[in-house]
Coordinates of C-alpha atoms and ligand atoms in Angstrom, one line a residue:
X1197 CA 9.8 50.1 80.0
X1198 CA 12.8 51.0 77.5
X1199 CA 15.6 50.6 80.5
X1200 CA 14.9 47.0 80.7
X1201 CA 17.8 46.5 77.9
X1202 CA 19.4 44.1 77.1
X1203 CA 23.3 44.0 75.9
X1204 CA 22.6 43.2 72.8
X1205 CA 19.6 46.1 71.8
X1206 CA 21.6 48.0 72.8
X1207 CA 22.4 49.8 69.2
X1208 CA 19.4 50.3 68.2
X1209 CA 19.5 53.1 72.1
X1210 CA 20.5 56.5 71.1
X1211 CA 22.3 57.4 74.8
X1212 CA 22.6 60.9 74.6
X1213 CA 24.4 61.8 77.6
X1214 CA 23.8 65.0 77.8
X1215 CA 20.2 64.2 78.3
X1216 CA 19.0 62.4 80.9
X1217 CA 15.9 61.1 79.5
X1218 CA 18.2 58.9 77.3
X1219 CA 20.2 57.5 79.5
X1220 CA 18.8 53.9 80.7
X1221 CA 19.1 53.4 84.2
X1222 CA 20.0 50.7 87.1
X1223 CA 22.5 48.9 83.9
X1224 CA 25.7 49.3 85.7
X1225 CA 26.6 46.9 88.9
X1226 CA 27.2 49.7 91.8
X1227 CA 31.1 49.9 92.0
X1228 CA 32.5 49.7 95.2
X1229 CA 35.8 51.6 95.8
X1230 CA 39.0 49.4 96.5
X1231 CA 40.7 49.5 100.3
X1232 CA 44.0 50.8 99.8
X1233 CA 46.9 49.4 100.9
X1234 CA 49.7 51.0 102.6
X1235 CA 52.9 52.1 101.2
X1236 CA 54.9 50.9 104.2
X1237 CA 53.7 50.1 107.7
X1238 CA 56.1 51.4 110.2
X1239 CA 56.3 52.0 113.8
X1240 CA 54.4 55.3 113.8
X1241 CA 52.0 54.2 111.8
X1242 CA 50.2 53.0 108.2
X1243 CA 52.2 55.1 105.6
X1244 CA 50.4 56.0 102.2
X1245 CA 51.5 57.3 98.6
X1246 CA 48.1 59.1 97.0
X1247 CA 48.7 60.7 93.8
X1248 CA 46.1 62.5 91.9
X1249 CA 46.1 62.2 88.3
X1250 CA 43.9 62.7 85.2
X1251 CA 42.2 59.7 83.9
X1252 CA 39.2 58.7 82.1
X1253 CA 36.9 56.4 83.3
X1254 CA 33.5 54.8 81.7
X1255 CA 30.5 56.3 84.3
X1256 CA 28.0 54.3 82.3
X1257 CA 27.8 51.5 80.3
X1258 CA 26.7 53.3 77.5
X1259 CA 28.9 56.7 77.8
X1260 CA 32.2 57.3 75.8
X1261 CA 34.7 57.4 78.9
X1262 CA 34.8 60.9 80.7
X1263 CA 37.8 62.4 81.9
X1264 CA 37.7 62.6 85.2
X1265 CA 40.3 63.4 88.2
X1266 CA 40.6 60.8 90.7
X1267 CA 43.3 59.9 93.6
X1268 CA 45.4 57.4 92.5
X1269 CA 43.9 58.0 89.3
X1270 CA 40.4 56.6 90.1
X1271 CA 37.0 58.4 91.0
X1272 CA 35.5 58.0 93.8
X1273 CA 39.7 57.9 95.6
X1274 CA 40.7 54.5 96.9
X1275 CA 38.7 54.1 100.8
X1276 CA 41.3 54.5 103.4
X1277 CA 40.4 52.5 106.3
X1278 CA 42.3 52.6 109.7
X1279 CA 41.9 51.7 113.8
X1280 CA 41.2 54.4 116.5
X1281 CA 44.3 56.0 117.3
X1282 CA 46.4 54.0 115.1
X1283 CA 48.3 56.6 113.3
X1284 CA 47.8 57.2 109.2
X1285 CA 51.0 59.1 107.0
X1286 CA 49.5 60.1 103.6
X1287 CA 51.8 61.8 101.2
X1288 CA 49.7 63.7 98.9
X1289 CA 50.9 64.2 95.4
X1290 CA 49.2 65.8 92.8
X1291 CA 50.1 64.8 89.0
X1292 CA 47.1 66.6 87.5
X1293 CA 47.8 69.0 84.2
X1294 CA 48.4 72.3 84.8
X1295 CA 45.1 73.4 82.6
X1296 CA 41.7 73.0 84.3
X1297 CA 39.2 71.3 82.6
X1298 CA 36.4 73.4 83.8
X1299 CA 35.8 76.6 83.4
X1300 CA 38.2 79.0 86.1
X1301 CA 36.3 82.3 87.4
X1302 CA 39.2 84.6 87.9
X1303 CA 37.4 87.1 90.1
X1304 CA 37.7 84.6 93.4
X1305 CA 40.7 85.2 95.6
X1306 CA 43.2 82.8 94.8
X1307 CA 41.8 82.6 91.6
X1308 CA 43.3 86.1 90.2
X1309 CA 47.3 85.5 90.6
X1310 CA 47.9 81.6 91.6
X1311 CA 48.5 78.6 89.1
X1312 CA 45.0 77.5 88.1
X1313 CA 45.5 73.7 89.1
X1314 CA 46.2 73.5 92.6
X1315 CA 45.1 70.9 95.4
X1316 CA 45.0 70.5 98.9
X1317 CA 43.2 67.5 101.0
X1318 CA 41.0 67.9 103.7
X1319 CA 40.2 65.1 105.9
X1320 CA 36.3 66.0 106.7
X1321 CA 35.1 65.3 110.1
X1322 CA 39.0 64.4 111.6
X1323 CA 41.0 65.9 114.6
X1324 CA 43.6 66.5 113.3
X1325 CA 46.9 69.5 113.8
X1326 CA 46.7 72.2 111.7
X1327 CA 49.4 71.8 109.7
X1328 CA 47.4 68.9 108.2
X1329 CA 43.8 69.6 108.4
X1330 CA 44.1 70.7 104.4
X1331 CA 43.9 74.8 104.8
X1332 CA 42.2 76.1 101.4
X1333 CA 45.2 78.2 101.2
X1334 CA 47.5 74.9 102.1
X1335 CA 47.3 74.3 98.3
X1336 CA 50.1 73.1 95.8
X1337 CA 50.6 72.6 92.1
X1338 CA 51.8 69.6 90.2
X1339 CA 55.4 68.1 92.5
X1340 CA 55.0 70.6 95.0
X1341 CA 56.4 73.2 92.5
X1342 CA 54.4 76.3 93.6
X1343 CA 52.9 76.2 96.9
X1344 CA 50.2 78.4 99.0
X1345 CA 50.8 80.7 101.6
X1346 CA 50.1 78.0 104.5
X1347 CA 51.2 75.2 102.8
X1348 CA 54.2 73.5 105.4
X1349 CA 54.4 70.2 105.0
X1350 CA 53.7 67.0 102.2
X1351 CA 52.8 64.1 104.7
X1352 CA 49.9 64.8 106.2
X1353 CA 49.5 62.9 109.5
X1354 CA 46.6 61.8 111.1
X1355 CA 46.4 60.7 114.3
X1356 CA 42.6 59.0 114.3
X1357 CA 42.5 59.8 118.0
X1358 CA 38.4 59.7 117.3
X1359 CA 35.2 57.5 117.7
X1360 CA 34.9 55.3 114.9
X1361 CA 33.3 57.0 111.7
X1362 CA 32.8 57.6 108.1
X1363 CA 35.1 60.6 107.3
X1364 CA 35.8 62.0 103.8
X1365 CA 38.3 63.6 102.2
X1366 CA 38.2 65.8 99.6
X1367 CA 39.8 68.5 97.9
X1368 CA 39.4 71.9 99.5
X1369 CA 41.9 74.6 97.3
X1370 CA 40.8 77.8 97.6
X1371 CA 38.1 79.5 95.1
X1372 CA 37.8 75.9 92.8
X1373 CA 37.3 73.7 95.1
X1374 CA 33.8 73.7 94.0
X1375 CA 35.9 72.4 90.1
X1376 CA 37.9 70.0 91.9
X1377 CA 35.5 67.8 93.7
X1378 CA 33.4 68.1 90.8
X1379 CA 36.3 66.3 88.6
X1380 CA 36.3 63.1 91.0
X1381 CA 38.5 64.4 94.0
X1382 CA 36.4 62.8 96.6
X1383 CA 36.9 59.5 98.5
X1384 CA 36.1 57.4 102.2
X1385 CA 37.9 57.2 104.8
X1386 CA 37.0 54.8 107.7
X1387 CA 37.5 54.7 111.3
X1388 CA 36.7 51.8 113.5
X1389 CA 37.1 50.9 116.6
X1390 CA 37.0 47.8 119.2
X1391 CA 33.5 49.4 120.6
X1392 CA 31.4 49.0 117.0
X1393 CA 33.8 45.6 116.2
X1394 CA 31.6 44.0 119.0
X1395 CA 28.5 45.4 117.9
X1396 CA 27.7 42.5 115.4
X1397 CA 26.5 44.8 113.0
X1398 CA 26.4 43.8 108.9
X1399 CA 30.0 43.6 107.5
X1400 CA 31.8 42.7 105.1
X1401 CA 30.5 42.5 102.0
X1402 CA 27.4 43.8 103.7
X1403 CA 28.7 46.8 104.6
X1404 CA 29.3 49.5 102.1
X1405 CA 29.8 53.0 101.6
X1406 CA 27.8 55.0 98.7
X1407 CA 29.0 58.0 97.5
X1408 CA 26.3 60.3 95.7
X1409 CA 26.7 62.9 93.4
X1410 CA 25.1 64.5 90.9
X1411 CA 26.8 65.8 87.8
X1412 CA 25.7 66.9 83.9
X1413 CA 27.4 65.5 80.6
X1414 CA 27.8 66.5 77.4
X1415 CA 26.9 65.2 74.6
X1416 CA 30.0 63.4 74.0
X1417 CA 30.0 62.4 77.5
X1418 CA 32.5 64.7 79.0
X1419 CA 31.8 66.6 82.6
X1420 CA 29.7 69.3 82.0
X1421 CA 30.0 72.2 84.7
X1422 CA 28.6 76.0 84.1
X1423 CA 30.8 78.7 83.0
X1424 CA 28.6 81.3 84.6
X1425 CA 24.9 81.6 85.2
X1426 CA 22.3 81.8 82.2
X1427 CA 22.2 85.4 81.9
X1428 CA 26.3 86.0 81.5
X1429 CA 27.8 88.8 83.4
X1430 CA 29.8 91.5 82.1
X1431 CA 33.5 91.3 83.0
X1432 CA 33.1 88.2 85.0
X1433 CA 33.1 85.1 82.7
X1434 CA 34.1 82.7 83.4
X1435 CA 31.6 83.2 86.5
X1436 CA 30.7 81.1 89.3
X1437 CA 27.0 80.4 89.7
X1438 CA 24.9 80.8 93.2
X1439 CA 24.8 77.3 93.1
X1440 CA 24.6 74.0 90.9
X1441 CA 22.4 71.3 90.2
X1442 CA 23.1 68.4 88.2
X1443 CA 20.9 66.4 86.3
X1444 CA 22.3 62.7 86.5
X1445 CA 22.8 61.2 89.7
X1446 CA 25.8 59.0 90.4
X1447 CA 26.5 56.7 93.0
X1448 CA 30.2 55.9 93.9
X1449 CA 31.2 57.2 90.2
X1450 CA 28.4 55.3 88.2
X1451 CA 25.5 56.7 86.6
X1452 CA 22.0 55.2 88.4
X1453 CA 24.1 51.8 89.1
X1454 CA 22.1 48.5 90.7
X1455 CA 23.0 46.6 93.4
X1456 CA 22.0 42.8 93.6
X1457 CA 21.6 42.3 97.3
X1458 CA 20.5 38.9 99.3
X1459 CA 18.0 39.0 101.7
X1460 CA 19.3 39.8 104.6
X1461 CA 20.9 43.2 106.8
X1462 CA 23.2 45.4 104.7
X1463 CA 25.3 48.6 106.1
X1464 CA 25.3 51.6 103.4
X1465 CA 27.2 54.2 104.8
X1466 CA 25.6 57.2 103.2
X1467 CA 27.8 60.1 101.8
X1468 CA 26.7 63.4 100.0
X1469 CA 28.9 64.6 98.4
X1470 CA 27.5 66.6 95.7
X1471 CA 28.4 70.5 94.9
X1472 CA 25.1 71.9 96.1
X1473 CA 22.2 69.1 96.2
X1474 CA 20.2 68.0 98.9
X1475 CA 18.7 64.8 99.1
X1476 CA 15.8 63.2 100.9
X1477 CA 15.6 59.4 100.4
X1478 CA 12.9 56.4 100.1
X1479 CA 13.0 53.2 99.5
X1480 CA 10.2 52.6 96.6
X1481 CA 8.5 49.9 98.6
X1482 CA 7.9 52.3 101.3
X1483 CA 9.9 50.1 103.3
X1484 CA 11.4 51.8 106.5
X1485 CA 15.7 51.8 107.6
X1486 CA 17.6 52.2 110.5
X1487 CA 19.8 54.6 111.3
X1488 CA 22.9 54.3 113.8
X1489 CA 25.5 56.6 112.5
X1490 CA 25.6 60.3 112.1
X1491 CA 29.0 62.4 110.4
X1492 CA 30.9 61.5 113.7
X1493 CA 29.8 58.3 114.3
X1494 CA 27.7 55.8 116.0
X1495 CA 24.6 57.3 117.2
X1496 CA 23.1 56.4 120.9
X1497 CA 19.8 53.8 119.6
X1498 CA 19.5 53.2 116.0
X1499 CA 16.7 55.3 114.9
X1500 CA 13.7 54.0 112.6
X1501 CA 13.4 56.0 109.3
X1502 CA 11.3 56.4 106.6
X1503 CA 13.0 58.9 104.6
X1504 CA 17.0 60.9 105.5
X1505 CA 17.3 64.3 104.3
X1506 CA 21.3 64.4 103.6
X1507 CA 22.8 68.0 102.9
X1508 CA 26.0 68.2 100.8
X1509 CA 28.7 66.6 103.0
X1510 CA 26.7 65.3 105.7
X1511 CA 26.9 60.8 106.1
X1512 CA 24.5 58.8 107.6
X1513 CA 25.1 55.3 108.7
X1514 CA 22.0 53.1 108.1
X1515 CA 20.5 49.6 107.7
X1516 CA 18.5 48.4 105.6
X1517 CA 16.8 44.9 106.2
X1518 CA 16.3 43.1 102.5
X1519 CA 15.1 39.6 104.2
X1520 CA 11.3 40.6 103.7
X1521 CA 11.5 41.8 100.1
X1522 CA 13.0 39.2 98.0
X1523 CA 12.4 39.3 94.6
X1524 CA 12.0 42.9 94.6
X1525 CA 13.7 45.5 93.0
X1526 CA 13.9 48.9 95.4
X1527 CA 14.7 52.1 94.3
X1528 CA 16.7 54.5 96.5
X1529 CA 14.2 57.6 95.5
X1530 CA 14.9 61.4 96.0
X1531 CA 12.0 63.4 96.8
X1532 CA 12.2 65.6 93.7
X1533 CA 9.6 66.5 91.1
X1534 CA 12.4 65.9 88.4
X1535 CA 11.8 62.4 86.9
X1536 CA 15.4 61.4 86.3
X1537 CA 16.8 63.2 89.7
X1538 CA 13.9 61.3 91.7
X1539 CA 16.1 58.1 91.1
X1540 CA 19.0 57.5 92.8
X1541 CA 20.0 53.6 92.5
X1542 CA 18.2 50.6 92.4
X1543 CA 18.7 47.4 95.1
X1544 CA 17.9 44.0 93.5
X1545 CA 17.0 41.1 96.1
X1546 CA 18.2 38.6 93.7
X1547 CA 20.8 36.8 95.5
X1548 CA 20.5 33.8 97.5
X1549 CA 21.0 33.9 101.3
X1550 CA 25.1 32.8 101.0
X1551 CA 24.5 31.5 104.9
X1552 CA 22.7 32.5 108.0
X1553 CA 22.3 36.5 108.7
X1554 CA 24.1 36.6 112.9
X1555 CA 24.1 40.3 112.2
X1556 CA 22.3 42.6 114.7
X1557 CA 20.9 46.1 115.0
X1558 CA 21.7 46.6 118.5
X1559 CA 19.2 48.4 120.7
X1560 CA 21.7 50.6 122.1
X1561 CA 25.2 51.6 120.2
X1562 CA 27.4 54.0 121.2
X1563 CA 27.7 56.0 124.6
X1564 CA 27.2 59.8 124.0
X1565 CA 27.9 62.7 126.4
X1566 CA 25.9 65.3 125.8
X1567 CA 27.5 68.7 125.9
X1568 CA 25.8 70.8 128.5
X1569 CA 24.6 74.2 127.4
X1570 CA 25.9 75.2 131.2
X1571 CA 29.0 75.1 130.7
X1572 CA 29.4 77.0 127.6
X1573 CA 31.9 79.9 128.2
X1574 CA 31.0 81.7 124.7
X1575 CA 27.6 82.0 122.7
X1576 CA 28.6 83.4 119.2
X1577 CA 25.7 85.1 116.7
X1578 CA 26.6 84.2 113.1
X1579 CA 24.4 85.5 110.3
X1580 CA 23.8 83.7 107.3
X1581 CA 23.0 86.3 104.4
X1582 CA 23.3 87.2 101.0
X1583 CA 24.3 90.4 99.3
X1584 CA 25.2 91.3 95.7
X1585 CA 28.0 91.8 94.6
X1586 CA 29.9 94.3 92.1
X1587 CA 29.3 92.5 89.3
X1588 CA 25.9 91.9 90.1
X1589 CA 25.9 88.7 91.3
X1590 CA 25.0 87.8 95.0
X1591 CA 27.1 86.6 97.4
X1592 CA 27.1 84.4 100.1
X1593 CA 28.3 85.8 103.3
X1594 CA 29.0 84.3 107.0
X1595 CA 28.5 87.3 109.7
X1596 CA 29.1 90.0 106.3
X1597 CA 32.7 89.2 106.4
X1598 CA 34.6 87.7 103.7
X1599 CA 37.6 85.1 103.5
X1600 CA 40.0 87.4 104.1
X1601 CA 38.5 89.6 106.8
X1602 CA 40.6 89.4 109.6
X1603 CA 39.7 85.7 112.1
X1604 CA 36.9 86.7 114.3
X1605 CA 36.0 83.1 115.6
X1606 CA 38.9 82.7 117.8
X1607 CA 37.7 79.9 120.8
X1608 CA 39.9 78.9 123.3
X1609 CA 41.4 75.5 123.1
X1610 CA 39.5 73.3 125.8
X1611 CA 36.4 75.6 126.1
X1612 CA 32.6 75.0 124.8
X1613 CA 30.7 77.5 122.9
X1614 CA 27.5 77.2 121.3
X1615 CA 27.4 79.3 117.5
X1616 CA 23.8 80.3 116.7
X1617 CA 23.6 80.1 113.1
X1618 CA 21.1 82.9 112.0
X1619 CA 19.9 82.2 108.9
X1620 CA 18.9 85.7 107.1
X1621 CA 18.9 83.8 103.2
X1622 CA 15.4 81.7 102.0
X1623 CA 17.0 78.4 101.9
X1624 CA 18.7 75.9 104.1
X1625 CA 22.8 75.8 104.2
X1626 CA 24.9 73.1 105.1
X1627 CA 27.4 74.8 107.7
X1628 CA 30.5 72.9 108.7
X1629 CA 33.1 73.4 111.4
X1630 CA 36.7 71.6 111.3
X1631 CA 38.7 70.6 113.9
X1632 CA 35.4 69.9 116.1
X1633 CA 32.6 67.4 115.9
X1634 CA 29.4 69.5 117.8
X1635 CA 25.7 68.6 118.6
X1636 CA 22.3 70.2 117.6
X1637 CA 20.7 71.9 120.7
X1638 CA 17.6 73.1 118.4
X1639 CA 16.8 75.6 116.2
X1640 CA 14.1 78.5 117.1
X1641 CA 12.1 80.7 114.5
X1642 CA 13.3 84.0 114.6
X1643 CA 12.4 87.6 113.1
X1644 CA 14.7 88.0 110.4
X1645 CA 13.5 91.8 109.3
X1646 CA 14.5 92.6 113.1
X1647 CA 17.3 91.0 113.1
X1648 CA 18.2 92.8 109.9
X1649 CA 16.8 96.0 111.6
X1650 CA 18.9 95.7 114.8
X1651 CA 20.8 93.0 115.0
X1652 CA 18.9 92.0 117.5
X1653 CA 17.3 87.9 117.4
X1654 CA 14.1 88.1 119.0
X1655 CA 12.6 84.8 118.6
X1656 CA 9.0 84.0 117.4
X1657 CA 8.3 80.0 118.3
X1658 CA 9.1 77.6 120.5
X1659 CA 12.4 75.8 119.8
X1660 CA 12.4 72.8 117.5
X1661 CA 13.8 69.4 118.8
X1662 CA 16.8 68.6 116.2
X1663 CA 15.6 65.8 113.8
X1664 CA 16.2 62.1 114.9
X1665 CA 18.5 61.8 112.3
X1666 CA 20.7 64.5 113.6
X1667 CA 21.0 63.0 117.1
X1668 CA 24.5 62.6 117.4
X1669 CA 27.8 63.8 116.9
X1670 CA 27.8 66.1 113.8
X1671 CA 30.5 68.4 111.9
X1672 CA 27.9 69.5 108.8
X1673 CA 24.2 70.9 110.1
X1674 CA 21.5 72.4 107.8
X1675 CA 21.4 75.5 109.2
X1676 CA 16.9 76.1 108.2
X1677 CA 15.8 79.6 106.8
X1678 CA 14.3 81.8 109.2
X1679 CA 15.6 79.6 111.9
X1680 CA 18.7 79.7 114.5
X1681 CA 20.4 76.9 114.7
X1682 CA 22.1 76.5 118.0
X1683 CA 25.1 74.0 117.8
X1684 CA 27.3 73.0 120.5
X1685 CA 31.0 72.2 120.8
X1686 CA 34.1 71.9 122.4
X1687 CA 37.4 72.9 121.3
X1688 CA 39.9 70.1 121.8
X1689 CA 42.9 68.5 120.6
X1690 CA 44.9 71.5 119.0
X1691 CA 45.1 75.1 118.5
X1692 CA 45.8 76.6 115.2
X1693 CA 44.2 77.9 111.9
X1694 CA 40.9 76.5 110.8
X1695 CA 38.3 77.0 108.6
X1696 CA 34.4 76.9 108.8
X1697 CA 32.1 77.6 105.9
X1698 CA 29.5 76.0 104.3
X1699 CA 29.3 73.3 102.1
X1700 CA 27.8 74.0 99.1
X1701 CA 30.8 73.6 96.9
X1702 CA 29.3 77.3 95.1
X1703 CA 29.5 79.6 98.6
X1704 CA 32.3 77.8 99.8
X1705 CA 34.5 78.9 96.9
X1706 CA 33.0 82.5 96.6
X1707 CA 32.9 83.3 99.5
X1708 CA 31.1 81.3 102.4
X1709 CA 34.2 80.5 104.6
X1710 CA 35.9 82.0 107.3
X1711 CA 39.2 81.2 109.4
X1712 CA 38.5 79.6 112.8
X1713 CA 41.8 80.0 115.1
X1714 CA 41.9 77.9 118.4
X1715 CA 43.9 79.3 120.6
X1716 CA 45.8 79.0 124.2
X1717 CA 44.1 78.9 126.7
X1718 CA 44.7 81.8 129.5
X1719 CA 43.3 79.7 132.5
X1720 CA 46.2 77.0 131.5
Ligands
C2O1395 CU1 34.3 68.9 103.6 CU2 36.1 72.2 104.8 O1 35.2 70.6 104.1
CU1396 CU1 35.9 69.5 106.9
CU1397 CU1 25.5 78.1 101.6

C-alpha cells in the first residue's frame, strides 16, 4: 500500500490535491474541536464573543494551507457546550473580507442587490425566539455595517429550554449559504442534561463529535467549489449547480484523519454536514454500533446498527464498542462505488486500556412521548418538485412556491399538525423545520403522475415503518422519492417568523425554503 508513509518518504509523494488518488489517507490524527470558554458568566447566563474571520488552516498533512472561514477563526467553530435551560448569550461578529472567495451567482435573491459577504447563524435543531433563530434574511456584513431586512438584534440568546442534544450551528445567509458553510462556517453545539449525566454512558475523552464533509481542492490546495454546472449557462455565470459533490472527505476539518482508540466504548456524535452528500456508513470489520441519539436527542432503547444512512444535517449519536477488535485498524466506510469517497476515517485500536471501561449502554435511555396522530388539528400536503427555470436550469421548489411567495405555513402556536412531504423529484431530500423537533409517522408509496394530474395523493402501498434509526425526536427527515413522508409536530415555545427548507446547501440557496410563521393562538 503507498498510504502506509512514513514522514520522512514523504518527498519522494507527489500530493496533488486536486486529485484524490494522490492524496494518502488515515496520516492526520482526527482533530477534535476545542470547548469554548465564555466571555463572561453572568446572572442570565454563559455570555460568548464568536467572531468569524478568514484564516488558513493546513487540512492535510501534505496540503499547502487552505483558506478557509472559521468562527473564531478556526474550521470546524469552537463546540459550545451548555446545561438544559441554562441560558447561552452569543454575540456574533463577523470579520470576514468583504470579497467572497467562491464564486457568487447573482441571479438568487439576495444575491442581485446586497453586499456579497454577509452572515447570519442558525442554531440547528434549537427552540429558540425568533429574533434569534438566524433568519436567512437576518444577515449582516462585516461590524454590523449593512444589515438584512430582519436583522434586529447582535446577541443572540438562547434559552436551551430542550432535551439534551447535539445541535449545530451554521451559517444560513440567504442565496450563499450553500458558499458559507462550504468555507468552514459550521460548528457543535451541546446540550446536556442531569437525565443522560446519569446514564453512565462513554465520556470524556470517549465521547466525541465528528463533523463530516466533503469538499474538492485545487491543485495548490485551495477550496474548490463550482462556478456553474459543466455545460455553462448563458447569462447566468456565475451559476449555482442542482447540487454538489465533493471528492475528498473530511472529518472535523481534516482530510481522511485516524483516530487511535483503546479498547473499550467510545461516543461519536455523528454530524453531516456536507452541501449535498448523503452518507451510509460501515465499519470495515463488519462490526455492528449502537445507536441512542437521533437530531433531538436521546433515543428511547439504543438501537443495534450495521450501517446509518445520514442526510446533510441530520446527527446520530452512536457507540461503538472497540474492546473486541484490538489491534485492528477500522474504517468508517461510505457505501459508494467511488474509491476515495468510500472512505471516510480510519479508527486504530492501538491504545492501551488507560483503566477499567464502567461505561454502559443502557437498555432504556430517554422517555419519549409520542405525538398522537389524533390530536393533530392540521394535515398540510407539501409537494416536493422540480421545474426549470428561465435560464434553463431546474429548480427546486417546495409546494411550487418560491422564497418570497407570500407565508403559507402559518400553524398555530400550541397546535400539532402533521406535513406530508410529497415527494414529486427522483431522489431523496433532506427537509428540515426550525423552531420544532417532529417524529416520523411513516412514509406511503404514492402515485406521483396523479398527483401531478390532480393533485390528488392516492396511495399505492402499505405505509412503511420509519427506519430504526429515525425513531426519535428529529428536525431533518429524508423525505424518499415517490413516497409521502408524514411527520408530526407540535408548535411550541414562540410564535414568529421561521423558515423550513431543505438541506441540501444547493436547493436551499436557490430556492428550496419557505417562511414558517407561528402564530397566536385564537382558542387562547
Ligand atoms: Cu441547518 Cu435552516 O438549517
Ligand atoms: Cu435549522
Ligand atoms: Cu432538496
Amino acid at each position: 500500500m503507498p498510504w502506509d508513509l512514513d514522514d520522512k518518504d514523504v518527498c519522494e509523494y507527489k500530493v496533488d490535491p486536486s486529485n484524490p488518488d494522490s492524496i494518502p489517507k488515515f496520516v492526520d490524527e482526527l482533530p477534535v474541536p476545542k470547548v469554548l470558554q465564555p466571555t463572561k458568566v453572568l446572572k442570565s447566563g454563559a455570555y460568548y464573543e464568536v467572531k468569524m474571520q478568514q484564516t488558513k488552516q493546513r487540512l492535510h498533512k501534505y496540503f499547502p494551507k487552505t483558506t478557509v472561514w472559521g468562527y473564531n477563526g478556526t474550521y470546524p467553530g469552537p463546540t459550545i457546550e451548555t446545561l438544559k435551560d441554562r441560558p447561552v448569550m452569543i454575540k456574533w461578529m463577523n470579520f470576514l473580507p468583504n470579497k467572497h472567495f467562491l464564486p457568487i451567482d447573482r441571479t438568487l435573491h439576495a444575491a442581485i442587490d446586497s453586499p456579497e459577504v454577509r452572515t447570519v447563524v442558525h442554531l440547528h435543531g434549537a427552540r429558540v425566539s425568533p429574533d434569534s433563530d438566524g433568519h436567512p434574511e437576518a444577515w449582516f456584513t462585516q461590524g454590523y455595517r449593512e444589515r438584512g431586512p430582519s436583522f434586529s438584534r447582535e446577541v443572540y440568546k438562547y434559552p436551551n429550554n430542550q432535551q439534551a442534544a447535539t445541535l449545530w450551528y451554521h451559517d444560513h445567509a440567504l442565496g450563499i449559504t450553500r458558499l458559507n458553510v462550504y468555507s468552514g462556517l459550521a460548528g457543535f453545539y451541546i446540550i446536556r442534561d442531569q437525565l443522560e449525566l446519569r446514564l453512565n454512558l462513554p465520556s470524556g475523552k470517549y465521547e466525541i463529535p465528528l463533523l463530516i464533509q466533503d469538499r474538492t481542492f485545487n491543485e495548490d490546495g485551495s477550496l474548490f467549489y463550482p462556478d456553474g454546472p459543466a455545460q455553462p449557462i448563458p447569462g447566468a455565470s456565475p451559476s449555482v449547480v442542482p447540487i454538489f459533490f465533493g471528492n475528498t472527505i473530511l472529518v472535523n476539518g481534516k482530510v481522511w484523519p485516524y483516530l487511535n482508540v483503546e479498547p473499550r466504548k467510545y461516543r461519536f456524535r455523528l454530524l453531516n454536514g456536507s452541501n449535498s452528500r448523503t452518507y451510509t456508513l460501515r465499519l470495515s470489520n463488519g462490526q455492528k454500533f449502537y445507536q441512542i441519539g437521533t437530531d433531538g436527542g436521546l433515543m428511547e432503547t439504543p438501537v443495534e446498527l450495521d450501517t446509518l444512512t445520514i442526510m446533510p444535517a441530520e446527527r446520530a449519536d452512536v457507540i461503538i464498542n472497540f474492546s473486541g477488535s484490538k489491534h485492528q485498524n477500522i474504517i468508517l466506510t461510505n457505501e459508494d462505488t467511488d474509491e476515495n469517497t468510500r472512505n471516510v476515517m480510519q479508527f486504530r485500536v492501538v491504545l492501551p486500556l488507560s483503566d477499567k471501561d464502567t461505561s454502559t449502554i443502557p437498555e432504556t435511555l430517554y422517555p419519549l412521548r409520542h405525538l398522537d396522530q389524533n390530536m393533530a388539528v392540521k394535515v398540510r400536503n407539501l409537494s416536493i418538485d422540480t421545474v426549470i427555470d428561465r435560464y434553463g436550469r431546474p429548480l427546486f421548489l417546495l409546494n411550487n412556491k418560491m422564497w418570497d411567495d407570500p407565508v403559507s405555513e402559518t400553524p398555530e402556536f400550541g397546535s400539532i399538525e402533521i406535513w406530508n412531504l410529497i415527494n414529486l423529484t427522483a431522489f431523496p431530500h433532506p427537509i428540515h423545520v426550525h423552531l420544532v423537533q417532529f417524529q416520523v409517522l411513516d412514509r406511503i408509496p404514492f402515485d406521483v403522475q396523479h398527483y401531478r394530474d390532480t393533485g390528488e395523493i392516492k396511495f399505492t402501498g402499505e405505509p412503511v415503518q420509519p427506519r430504526a434509526s429515525e425513531n426519535g425526536w428529529k428536525d431533518t427527515i429524508m423525505a424518499t422519492p415517490g413516497e409521502v413522508t408524514r411527520i408530526i409536530m407540535k408548535f411550541d415555545g414562540y410564535t414568529g417568523d421561521y423558515v423550513w427548507h431543505c438541506h441540501i446547501l444547493e436547493h436551499e440557496d436557490y430556492d428550496m425554503m419557505r417562511p414558517l410563521r407561528v402564530i397566536k393562538s385564537y382558542n387562547t
